């Protein structure tokens, strides 16, 4: 006869058929697992996610200060045509800003001799009356196009990005001519000035100018200024008669020596540069000559 207690059942040790016995708690815990707490309604509640630090966040994209122009508007071309057809002079260039966002100040003369300052920055500006009224003036367009050689698609923009400024200045002509190129044709400062025949002072180089275009001859700067005032706009070298090539210091000096002031408060150097103070006169003369059968004498 089989033993009725062979499977472990006995009156002292009954078998539980309801499966209500509480399970033994697990002794294992996964390292790094998220903590889960029981909410009041019994639903699981996860711990909050870790916020990203500033170093992990994506850098903000630079915003253009004015609306991007996909093409040049029709109103642009009239101003641009004047920028390319009229004559301007650069008096001084100065690079400012930072490596990340370079800028440049350009001191220049307008078509009637007024001196303006163009600031090439994220939003280019100019001190001329047209620009002060909120317009894109011909001086800004001339500096971007002719002085800095900026691509045309950037010339008609009202505002530039830092990356565009870096590209413009990386390809722009240098401001300072290398010393060895600037002085390669210059003669020794010795002997007499060819204008006043007084001795040149080698120990006072600021008092001397020289012919950069051709012969390299030295002159007293004061003597040359008197000479230049008698010649109007096209000033030749007193010795070799080549077209006189001014350096940046010479042009800046024009602002101090004999410059006139306009009613608007601008410095005007039209007389020193030999240009008309009448707005549009040069263009009218050019148009008349193009439509005239009379030879220019």
PDB file of C-alpha atoms in Angstrom:
ATOM      1  CA  UNK A   1       0.000   0.000   0.000  1.00  0.00           C
ATOM      2  CA  UNK A   2       1.347   3.407  -0.986  1.00  0.00           C
ATOM      3  CA  UNK A   3       2.366   5.824   1.697  1.00  0.00           C
ATOM      4  CA  UNK A   4      -0.182   8.759   1.721  1.00  0.00           C
ATOM      5  CA  UNK A   5       2.458  11.138   3.097  1.00  0.00           C
ATOM      6  CA  UNK A   6       5.031  10.461   0.350  1.00  0.00           C
ATOM      7  CA  UNK A   7       4.461  13.918  -1.322  1.00  0.00           C
ATOM      8  CA  UNK A   8       5.070  15.893   1.877  1.00  0.00           C
ATOM      9  CA  UNK A   9       1.432  16.286   2.863  1.00  0.00           C
ATOM     10  CA  UNK A  10       0.463  15.484   6.372  1.00  0.00           C
ATOM     11  CA  UNK A  11      -2.056  16.782   8.862  1.00  0.00           C
ATOM     12  CA  UNK A  12       0.743  18.790  10.455  1.00  0.00           C
ATOM     13  CA  UNK A  13       1.994  20.121   7.087  1.00  0.00           C
ATOM     14  CA  UNK A  14      -1.005  20.764   4.759  1.00  0.00           C
ATOM     15  CA  UNK A  15      -0.566  21.857   1.117  1.00  0.00           C
ATOM     16  CA  UNK A  16      -1.771  25.452   0.332  1.00  0.00           C
ATOM     17  CA  UNK A  17      -3.944  25.321  -2.803  1.00  0.00           C
ATOM     18  CA  UNK A  18      -4.907  29.062  -2.793  1.00  0.00           C
ATOM     19  CA  UNK A  19      -1.428  30.444  -3.804  1.00  0.00           C
ATOM     20  CA  UNK A  20      -1.942  33.362  -1.374  1.00  0.00           C
ATOM     21  CA  UNK A  21       1.437  33.068   0.233  1.00  0.00           C
ATOM     22  CA  UNK A  22       3.505  36.288  -0.107  1.00  0.00           C
ATOM     23  CA  UNK A  23       6.559  35.887  -2.375  1.00  0.00           C
ATOM     24  CA  UNK A  24       9.940  36.267  -0.863  1.00  0.00           C
ATOM     25  CA  UNK A  25      11.492  39.669  -1.649  1.00  0.00           C
ATOM     26  CA  UNK A  26      14.222  39.610  -4.287  1.00  0.00           C
ATOM     27  CA  UNK A  27      17.704  40.313  -2.995  1.00  0.00           C
ATOM     28  CA  UNK A  28      18.966  41.451  -6.381  1.00  0.00           C
ATOM     29  CA  UNK A  29      18.897  45.083  -7.516  1.00  0.00           C
ATOM     30  CA  UNK A  30      19.998  46.294 -10.936  1.00  0.00           C
ATOM     31  CA  UNK A  31      22.692  48.955 -10.582  1.00  0.00           C
ATOM     32  CA  UNK A  32      21.690  52.330 -12.080  1.00  0.00           C
ATOM     33  CA  UNK A  33      18.003  51.453 -12.460  1.00  0.00           C
ATOM     34  CA  UNK A  34      15.529  54.304 -12.131  1.00  0.00           C
ATOM     35  CA  UNK A  35      13.726  54.533  -8.821  1.00  0.00           C
ATOM     36  CA  UNK A  36      10.019  53.824  -9.038  1.00  0.00           C
ATOM     37  CA  UNK A  37       7.717  54.894  -6.267  1.00  0.00           C
ATOM     38  CA  UNK A  38       4.127  53.917  -5.834  1.00  0.00           C
ATOM     39  CA  UNK A  39       1.686  56.789  -6.210  1.00  0.00           C
ATOM     40  CA  UNK A  40      -1.457  57.146  -4.197  1.00  0.00           C
ATOM     41  CA  UNK A  41      -3.528  55.571  -6.977  1.00  0.00           C
ATOM     42  CA  UNK A  42      -1.066  52.754  -7.448  1.00  0.00           C
ATOM     43  CA  UNK A  43       0.380  54.044 -10.803  1.00  0.00           C
ATOM     44  CA  UNK A  44       4.186  54.095 -11.153  1.00  0.00           C
ATOM     45  CA  UNK A  45       5.967  57.464 -10.874  1.00  0.00           C
ATOM     46  CA  UNK A  46       9.293  57.899 -12.652  1.00  0.00           C
ATOM     47  CA  UNK A  47      12.057  60.211 -11.490  1.00  0.00           C
ATOM     48  CA  UNK A  48      12.403  63.475 -13.545  1.00  0.00           C
ATOM     49  CA  UNK A  49      14.828  63.537 -16.500  1.00  0.00           C
ATOM     50  CA  UNK A  50      18.164  65.317 -16.106  1.00  0.00           C
ATOM     51  CA  UNK A  51      18.224  68.739 -17.776  1.00  0.00           C
ATOM     52  CA  UNK A  52      20.835  69.448 -20.433  1.00  0.00           C
ATOM     53  CA  UNK A  53      23.632  71.782 -19.425  1.00  0.00           C
ATOM     54  CA  UNK A  54      24.550  74.878 -21.457  1.00  0.00           C
ATOM     55  CA  UNK A  55      27.549  73.098 -22.925  1.00  0.00           C
ATOM     56  CA  UNK A  56      25.306  70.290 -24.198  1.00  0.00           C
ATOM     57  CA  UNK A  57      22.695  72.644 -25.724  1.00  0.00           C
ATOM     58  CA  UNK A  58      22.956  73.466 -29.427  1.00  0.00           C
ATOM     59  CA  UNK A  59      24.436  76.925 -30.174  1.00  0.00           C
ATOM     60  CA  UNK A  60      21.861  79.488 -31.270  1.00  0.00           C
ATOM     61  CA  UNK A  61      21.916  80.325 -34.973  1.00  0.00           C
ATOM     62  CA  UNK A  62      22.891  83.942 -35.664  1.00  0.00           C
ATOM     63  CA  UNK A  63      19.983  86.076 -36.800  1.00  0.00           C
ATOM     64  CA  UNK A  64      20.280  88.675 -39.552  1.00  0.00           C
ATOM     65  CA  UNK A  65      19.414  92.151 -38.244  1.00  0.00           C
ATOM     66  CA  UNK A  66      17.345  92.943 -41.356  1.00  0.00           C
ATOM     67  CA  UNK A  67      15.249  90.771 -43.658  1.00  0.00           C
ATOM     68  CA  UNK A  68      17.316  88.616 -46.045  1.00  0.00           C
ATOM     69  CA  UNK A  69      17.055  89.659 -49.685  1.00  0.00           C
ATOM     70  CA  UNK A  70      16.950  86.734 -52.103  1.00  0.00           C
ATOM     71  CA  UNK A  71      17.525  89.182 -54.962  1.00  0.00           C
ATOM     72  CA  UNK A  72      18.244  92.875 -55.424  1.00  0.00           C
ATOM     73  CA  UNK A  73      15.048  94.991 -55.420  1.00  0.00           C
ATOM     74  CA  UNK A  74      14.387  97.345 -58.306  1.00  0.00           C
ATOM     75  CA  UNK A  75      15.029 100.419 -56.130  1.00  0.00           C
ATOM     76  CA  UNK A  76      18.562  99.157 -55.451  1.00  0.00           C
ATOM     77  CA  UNK A  77      19.808  99.509 -59.018  1.00  0.00           C
ATOM     78  CA  UNK A  78      19.365 103.278 -59.256  1.00  0.00           C
ATOM     79  CA  UNK A  79      21.493 103.831 -56.147  1.00  0.00           C
ATOM     80  CA  UNK A  80      24.001 101.205 -57.270  1.00  0.00           C
ATOM     81  CA  UNK A  81      24.392 102.875 -60.675  1.00  0.00           C
ATOM     82  CA  UNK A  82      25.255 106.181 -58.968  1.00  0.00           C
ATOM     83  CA  UNK A  83      27.726 104.386 -56.716  1.00  0.00           C
ATOM     84  CA  UNK A  84      29.614 103.034 -59.724  1.00  0.00           C
ATOM     85  CA  UNK A  85      29.412 106.098 -61.982  1.00  0.00           C
ATOM     86  CA  UNK A  86      30.374 108.854 -59.535  1.00  0.00           C
ATOM     87  CA  UNK A  87      33.859 109.555 -58.181  1.00  0.00           C
ATOM     88  CA  UNK A  88      34.685 109.044 -54.516  1.00  0.00           C
ATOM     89  CA  UNK A  89      37.911 109.105 -52.516  1.00  0.00           C
ATOM     90  CA  UNK A  90      38.915 106.970 -49.538  1.00  0.00           C
ATOM     91  CA  UNK A  91      40.618 109.088 -46.881  1.00  0.00           C
ATOM     92  CA  UNK A  92      41.162 106.452 -44.214  1.00  0.00           C
ATOM     93  CA  UNK A  93      40.419 102.802 -43.473  1.00  0.00           C
ATOM     94  CA  UNK A  94      40.440 101.353 -39.967  1.00  0.00           C
ATOM     95  CA  UNK A  95      39.765  97.725 -39.065  1.00  0.00           C
ATOM     96  CA  UNK A  96      37.874  97.292 -35.792  1.00  0.00           C
ATOM     97  CA  UNK A  97      35.631  94.653 -34.205  1.00  0.00           C
ATOM     98  CA  UNK A  98      36.797  91.150 -33.259  1.00  0.00           C
ATOM     99  CA  UNK A  99      38.144  88.091 -35.048  1.00  0.00           C
ATOM    100  CA  UNK A 100      34.693  86.523 -34.727  1.00  0.00           C
ATOM    101  CA  UNK A 101      32.892  89.616 -36.034  1.00  0.00           C
ATOM    102  CA  UNK A 102      35.305  91.988 -37.835  1.00  0.00           C
ATOM    103  CA  UNK A 103      34.225  95.503 -38.829  1.00  0.00           C
ATOM    104  CA  UNK A 104      35.771  98.418 -40.701  1.00  0.00           C
ATOM    105  CA  UNK A 105      35.459 102.202 -40.605  1.00  0.00           C
ATOM    106  CA  UNK A 106      35.982 103.927 -43.946  1.00  0.00           C
ATOM    107  CA  UNK A 107      36.369 107.703 -44.064  1.00  0.00           C
ATOM    108  CA  UNK A 108      35.563 108.891 -47.579  1.00  0.00           C
ATOM    109  CA  UNK A 109      34.455 111.856 -49.643  1.00  0.00           C
ATOM    110  CA  UNK A 110      31.079 112.036 -51.319  1.00  0.00           C
ATOM    111  CA  UNK A 111      30.557 113.155 -54.898  1.00  0.00           C
ATOM    112  CA  UNK A 112      30.465 116.838 -53.832  1.00  0.00           C
ATOM    113  CA  UNK A 113      33.440 116.676 -51.457  1.00  0.00           C
ATOM    114  CA  UNK A 114      31.623 116.141 -48.152  1.00  0.00           C
ATOM    115  CA  UNK A 115      33.445 113.780 -45.796  1.00  0.00           C
ATOM    116  CA  UNK A 116      31.383 110.821 -44.565  1.00  0.00           C
ATOM    117  CA  UNK A 117      32.152 107.763 -42.463  1.00  0.00           C
ATOM    118  CA  UNK A 118      30.913 104.345 -43.561  1.00  0.00           C
ATOM    119  CA  UNK A 119      30.790 101.659 -40.875  1.00  0.00           C
ATOM    120  CA  UNK A 120      30.839  98.154 -42.364  1.00  0.00           C
ATOM    121  CA  UNK A 121      29.346  95.952 -39.663  1.00  0.00           C
ATOM    122  CA  UNK A 122      26.449  93.525 -39.176  1.00  0.00           C
ATOM    123  CA  UNK A 123      24.195  96.412 -40.208  1.00  0.00           C
ATOM    124  CA  UNK A 124      26.256  98.775 -42.409  1.00  0.00           C
ATOM    125  CA  UNK A 125      25.709 102.492 -41.798  1.00  0.00           C
ATOM    126  CA  UNK A 126      26.833 105.863 -43.136  1.00  0.00           C
ATOM    127  CA  UNK A 127      26.789 109.421 -41.795  1.00  0.00           C
ATOM    128  CA  UNK A 128      25.431 110.945 -45.026  1.00  0.00           C
ATOM    129  CA  UNK A 129      21.926 112.535 -44.995  1.00  0.00           C
ATOM    130  CA  UNK A 130      20.448 109.833 -47.252  1.00  0.00           C
ATOM    131  CA  UNK A 131      21.551 107.013 -44.940  1.00  0.00           C
ATOM    132  CA  UNK A 132      20.514 108.873 -41.782  1.00  0.00           C
ATOM    133  CA  UNK A 133      16.951 108.817 -43.145  1.00  0.00           C
ATOM    134  CA  UNK A 134      17.072 105.012 -43.122  1.00  0.00           C
ATOM    135  CA  UNK A 135      18.058 104.414 -46.745  1.00  0.00           C
ATOM    136  CA  UNK A 136      20.760 102.219 -48.250  1.00  0.00           C
ATOM    137  CA  UNK A 137      23.085 104.916 -49.617  1.00  0.00           C
ATOM    138  CA  UNK A 138      25.528 104.902 -52.528  1.00  0.00           C
ATOM    139  CA  UNK A 139      28.504 105.307 -50.189  1.00  0.00           C
ATOM    140  CA  UNK A 140      27.835 101.974 -48.462  1.00  0.00           C
ATOM    141  CA  UNK A 141      27.387 100.263 -51.819  1.00  0.00           C
ATOM    142  CA  UNK A 142      30.603 101.816 -53.169  1.00  0.00           C
ATOM    143  CA  UNK A 143      32.656 100.740 -50.158  1.00  0.00           C
ATOM    144  CA  UNK A 144      31.314  97.174 -50.256  1.00  0.00           C
ATOM    145  CA  UNK A 145      31.644  96.824 -54.022  1.00  0.00           C
ATOM    146  CA  UNK A 146      34.713  98.867 -54.973  1.00  0.00           C
ATOM    147  CA  UNK A 147      36.817  99.112 -51.810  1.00  0.00           C
ATOM    148  CA  UNK A 148      36.224  95.707 -50.204  1.00  0.00           C
ATOM    149  CA  UNK A 149      35.349  93.753 -53.383  1.00  0.00           C
ATOM    150  CA  UNK A 150      32.388  92.066 -51.683  1.00  0.00           C
ATOM    151  CA  UNK A 151      30.303  89.590 -53.731  1.00  0.00           C
ATOM    152  CA  UNK A 152      27.308  91.218 -55.408  1.00  0.00           C
ATOM    153  CA  UNK A 153      24.826  89.073 -53.466  1.00  0.00           C
ATOM    154  CA  UNK A 154      26.146  90.652 -50.251  1.00  0.00           C
ATOM    155  CA  UNK A 155      26.307  94.221 -51.586  1.00  0.00           C
ATOM    156  CA  UNK A 156      22.512  94.584 -51.819  1.00  0.00           C
ATOM    157  CA  UNK A 157      21.860  93.101 -48.353  1.00  0.00           C
ATOM    158  CA  UNK A 158      20.750  95.512 -45.626  1.00  0.00           C
ATOM    159  CA  UNK A 159      22.473  93.448 -42.933  1.00  0.00           C
ATOM    160  CA  UNK A 160      25.292  90.909 -42.863  1.00  0.00           C
ATOM    161  CA  UNK A 161      26.129  87.868 -40.768  1.00  0.00           C
ATOM    162  CA  UNK A 162      29.412  87.546 -38.890  1.00  0.00           C
ATOM    163  CA  UNK A 163      30.449  84.729 -41.232  1.00  0.00           C
ATOM    164  CA  UNK A 164      29.798  86.983 -44.241  1.00  0.00           C
ATOM    165  CA  UNK A 165      31.864  89.790 -42.710  1.00  0.00           C
ATOM    166  CA  UNK A 166      34.746  87.382 -42.119  1.00  0.00           C
ATOM    167  CA  UNK A 167      34.587  86.259 -45.753  1.00  0.00           C
ATOM    168  CA  UNK A 168      34.499  89.854 -47.043  1.00  0.00           C
ATOM    169  CA  UNK A 169      37.500  91.042 -45.033  1.00  0.00           C
ATOM    170  CA  UNK A 170      39.476  87.877 -45.742  1.00  0.00           C
ATOM    171  CA  UNK A 171      39.339  88.704 -49.469  1.00  0.00           C
ATOM    172  CA  UNK A 172      39.511  92.518 -49.157  1.00  0.00           C
ATOM    173  CA  UNK A 173      42.635  94.465 -50.178  1.00  0.00           C
ATOM    174  CA  UNK A 174      44.987  95.100 -47.241  1.00  0.00           C
ATOM    175  CA  UNK A 175      44.814  98.437 -45.482  1.00  0.00           C
ATOM    176  CA  UNK A 176      48.548  98.923 -44.988  1.00  0.00           C
ATOM    177  CA  UNK A 177      50.974  98.534 -47.869  1.00  0.00           C
ATOM    178  CA  UNK A 178      53.997  96.420 -46.853  1.00  0.00           C
ATOM    179  CA  UNK A 179      56.981  98.585 -45.891  1.00  0.00           C
ATOM    180  CA  UNK A 180      59.305  97.105 -48.496  1.00  0.00           C
ATOM    181  CA  UNK A 181      56.815  97.766 -51.316  1.00  0.00           C
ATOM    182  CA  UNK A 182      55.904 101.253 -50.092  1.00  0.00           C
ATOM    183  CA  UNK A 183      59.500 102.527 -50.009  1.00  0.00           C
ATOM    184  CA  UNK A 184      61.143 100.577 -52.822  1.00  0.00           C
ATOM    185  CA  UNK A 185      61.339 103.614 -55.174  1.00  0.00           C
ATOM    186  CA  UNK A 186      62.073 106.274 -52.577  1.00  0.00           C
ATOM    187  CA  UNK A 187      65.342 108.176 -52.800  1.00  0.00           C
ATOM    188  CA  UNK A 188      67.519 108.965 -49.800  1.00  0.00           C
ATOM    189  CA  UNK A 189      66.459 112.071 -47.877  1.00  0.00           C
ATOM    190  CA  UNK A 190      69.353 114.348 -48.725  1.00  0.00           C
ATOM    191  CA  UNK A 191      70.090 117.557 -50.599  1.00  0.00           C
ATOM    192  CA  UNK A 192      67.625 120.369 -51.268  1.00  0.00           C
ATOM    193  CA  UNK A 193      63.874 120.437 -51.855  1.00  0.00           C
ATOM    194  CA  UNK A 194      63.281 120.845 -55.637  1.00  0.00           C
ATOM    195  CA  UNK A 195      60.563 123.447 -54.927  1.00  0.00           C
ATOM    196  CA  UNK A 196      62.111 125.848 -52.388  1.00  0.00           C
ATOM    197  CA  UNK A 197      65.745 124.733 -52.748  1.00  0.00           C
ATOM    198  CA  UNK A 198      66.163 124.595 -48.970  1.00  0.00           C
ATOM    199  CA  UNK A 199      67.776 121.622 -47.285  1.00  0.00           C
ATOM    200  CA  UNK A 200      65.658 118.546 -46.525  1.00  0.00           C
ATOM    201  CA  UNK A 201      65.727 117.412 -42.895  1.00  0.00           C
ATOM    202  CA  UNK A 202      66.226 113.642 -42.710  1.00  0.00           C
ATOM    203  CA  UNK A 203      65.596 113.735 -38.951  1.00  0.00           C
ATOM    204  CA  UNK A 204      62.063 115.054 -39.518  1.00  0.00           C
ATOM    205  CA  UNK A 205      60.461 112.538 -41.913  1.00  0.00           C
ATOM    206  CA  UNK A 206      56.928 113.782 -41.166  1.00  0.00           C
ATOM    207  CA  UNK A 207      57.817 117.102 -42.807  1.00  0.00           C
ATOM    208  CA  UNK A 208      58.644 115.388 -46.110  1.00  0.00           C
ATOM    209  CA  UNK A 209      56.537 113.823 -48.877  1.00  0.00           C
ATOM    210  CA  UNK A 210      57.824 111.927 -51.886  1.00  0.00           C
ATOM    211  CA  UNK A 211      56.724 110.811 -55.357  1.00  0.00           C
ATOM    212  CA  UNK A 212      55.308 107.303 -54.951  1.00  0.00           C
ATOM    213  CA  UNK A 213      54.171 107.035 -58.557  1.00  0.00           C
ATOM    214  CA  UNK A 214      57.510 107.211 -60.354  1.00  0.00           C
ATOM    215  CA  UNK A 215      60.681 109.149 -59.512  1.00  0.00           C
ATOM    216  CA  UNK A 216      60.761 108.778 -55.696  1.00  0.00           C
ATOM    217  CA  UNK A 217      61.974 112.373 -55.197  1.00  0.00           C
ATOM    218  CA  UNK A 218      61.483 114.006 -51.762  1.00  0.00           C
ATOM    219  CA  UNK A 219      59.819 117.391 -51.154  1.00  0.00           C
ATOM    220  CA  UNK A 220      58.950 119.502 -48.136  1.00  0.00           C
ATOM    221  CA  UNK A 221      55.316 118.651 -47.349  1.00  0.00           C
ATOM    222  CA  UNK A 222      54.435 122.339 -46.910  1.00  0.00           C
ATOM    223  CA  UNK A 223      56.040 123.199 -50.250  1.00  0.00           C
ATOM    224  CA  UNK A 224      54.127 120.438 -51.974  1.00  0.00           C
ATOM    225  CA  UNK A 225      50.776 121.521 -50.454  1.00  0.00           C
ATOM    226  CA  UNK A 226      51.298 125.034 -51.826  1.00  0.00           C
ATOM    227  CA  UNK A 227      52.202 123.529 -55.198  1.00  0.00           C
ATOM    228  CA  UNK A 228      49.140 121.247 -55.195  1.00  0.00           C
ATOM    229  CA  UNK A 229      46.715 124.097 -54.451  1.00  0.00           C
ATOM    230  CA  UNK A 230      47.790 125.825 -57.659  1.00  0.00           C
ATOM    231  CA  UNK A 231      47.093 122.737 -59.788  1.00  0.00           C
ATOM    232  CA  UNK A 232      43.475 121.925 -58.937  1.00  0.00           C
ATOM    233  CA  UNK A 233      42.409 118.276 -59.049  1.00  0.00           C
ATOM    234  CA  UNK A 234      45.058 116.652 -61.255  1.00  0.00           C
ATOM    235  CA  UNK A 235      48.249 117.249 -59.287  1.00  0.00           C
ATOM    236  CA  UNK A 236      51.469 116.119 -61.021  1.00  0.00           C
ATOM    237  CA  UNK A 237      54.839 115.459 -59.435  1.00  0.00           C
ATOM    238  CA  UNK A 238      56.781 118.760 -59.517  1.00  0.00           C
ATOM    239  CA  UNK A 239      59.814 116.927 -60.881  1.00  0.00           C
ATOM    240  CA  UNK A 240      58.796 114.027 -63.163  1.00  0.00           C
ATOM    241  CA  UNK A 241      55.218 115.257 -63.912  1.00  0.00           C
ATOM    242  CA  UNK A 242      53.665 111.846 -63.165  1.00  0.00           C
ATOM    243  CA  UNK A 243      50.193 111.843 -61.611  1.00  0.00           C
ATOM    244  CA  UNK A 244      50.783 112.391 -57.888  1.00  0.00           C
ATOM    245  CA  UNK A 245      49.882 109.371 -55.789  1.00  0.00           C
ATOM    246  CA  UNK A 246      48.691 110.325 -52.332  1.00  0.00           C
ATOM    247  CA  UNK A 247      49.205 108.149 -49.307  1.00  0.00           C
ATOM    248  CA  UNK A 248      46.689 107.777 -46.500  1.00  0.00           C
ATOM    249  CA  UNK A 249      48.406 110.383 -44.336  1.00  0.00           C
ATOM    250  CA  UNK A 250      48.379 112.939 -47.167  1.00  0.00           C
ATOM    251  CA  UNK A 251      44.647 112.497 -47.715  1.00  0.00           C
ATOM    252  CA  UNK A 252      43.851 112.742 -44.013  1.00  0.00           C
ATOM    253  CA  UNK A 253      45.860 115.949 -43.855  1.00  0.00           C
ATOM    254  CA  UNK A 254      43.500 117.458 -46.423  1.00  0.00           C
ATOM    255  CA  UNK A 255      40.803 117.436 -43.735  1.00  0.00           C
ATOM    256  CA  UNK A 256      42.865 119.808 -41.607  1.00  0.00           C
ATOM    257  CA  UNK A 257      44.393 122.118 -44.190  1.00  0.00           C
ATOM    258  CA  UNK A 258      41.865 124.511 -45.664  1.00  0.00           C
ATOM    259  CA  UNK A 259      38.771 122.292 -45.400  1.00  0.00           C
ATOM    260  CA  UNK A 260      35.425 124.099 -45.511  1.00  0.00           C
ATOM    261  CA  UNK A 261      32.298 123.367 -43.481  1.00  0.00           C
ATOM    262  CA  UNK A 262      28.874 122.973 -45.075  1.00  0.00           C
ATOM    263  CA  UNK A 263      25.523 124.194 -43.742  1.00  0.00           C
ATOM    264  CA  UNK A 264      24.752 120.628 -42.673  1.00  0.00           C
ATOM    265  CA  UNK A 265      27.923 120.556 -40.569  1.00  0.00           C
ATOM    266  CA  UNK A 266      30.012 118.281 -42.809  1.00  0.00           C
ATOM    267  CA  UNK A 267      33.691 118.835 -43.556  1.00  0.00           C
ATOM    268  CA  UNK A 268      34.079 119.529 -47.276  1.00  0.00           C
ATOM    269  CA  UNK A 269      37.317 118.992 -49.212  1.00  0.00           C
ATOM    270  CA  UNK A 270      36.029 119.605 -52.749  1.00  0.00           C
ATOM    271  CA  UNK A 271      38.477 122.449 -53.390  1.00  0.00           C
ATOM    272  CA  UNK A 272      41.485 120.426 -52.242  1.00  0.00           C
ATOM    273  CA  UNK A 273      40.517 117.453 -54.400  1.00  0.00           C
ATOM    274  CA  UNK A 274      39.485 119.541 -57.397  1.00  0.00           C
ATOM    275  CA  UNK A 275      35.854 118.382 -57.556  1.00  0.00           C
ATOM    276  CA  UNK A 276      32.638 120.382 -57.875  1.00  0.00           C
ATOM    277  CA  UNK A 277      30.450 121.111 -54.856  1.00  0.00           C
ATOM    278  CA  UNK A 278      27.391 121.281 -57.136  1.00  0.00           C
ATOM    279  CA  UNK A 279      25.546 117.964 -56.850  1.00  0.00           C
ATOM    280  CA  UNK A 280      25.217 116.154 -60.174  1.00  0.00           C
ATOM    281  CA  UNK A 281      27.354 118.634 -62.138  1.00  0.00           C
ATOM    282  CA  UNK A 282      29.985 116.090 -63.126  1.00  0.00           C
ATOM    283  CA  UNK A 283      27.360 113.698 -64.473  1.00  0.00           C
ATOM    284  CA  UNK A 284      25.622 116.452 -66.460  1.00  0.00           C
ATOM    285  CA  UNK A 285      28.926 117.435 -68.057  1.00  0.00           C
ATOM    286  CA  UNK A 286      29.665 113.808 -68.953  1.00  0.00           C
ATOM    287  CA  UNK A 287      26.219 113.347 -70.520  1.00  0.00           C
ATOM    288  CA  UNK A 288      26.625 116.576 -72.515  1.00  0.00           C
ATOM    289  CA  UNK A 289      29.993 115.456 -73.845  1.00  0.00           C
ATOM    290  CA  UNK A 290      28.678 112.023 -74.825  1.00  0.00           C
ATOM    291  CA  UNK A 291      25.887 113.641 -76.874  1.00  0.00           C
ATOM    292  CA  UNK A 292      28.030 116.406 -78.350  1.00  0.00           C
ATOM    293  CA  UNK A 293      29.955 116.375 -81.608  1.00  0.00           C
ATOM    294  CA  UNK A 294      32.464 118.872 -80.206  1.00  0.00           C
ATOM    295  CA  UNK A 295      35.846 117.344 -79.417  1.00  0.00           C
ATOM    296  CA  UNK A 296      37.084 117.746 -75.870  1.00  0.00           C
ATOM    297  CA  UNK A 297      40.005 120.146 -75.939  1.00  0.00           C
TER     298      UNK A 297
END
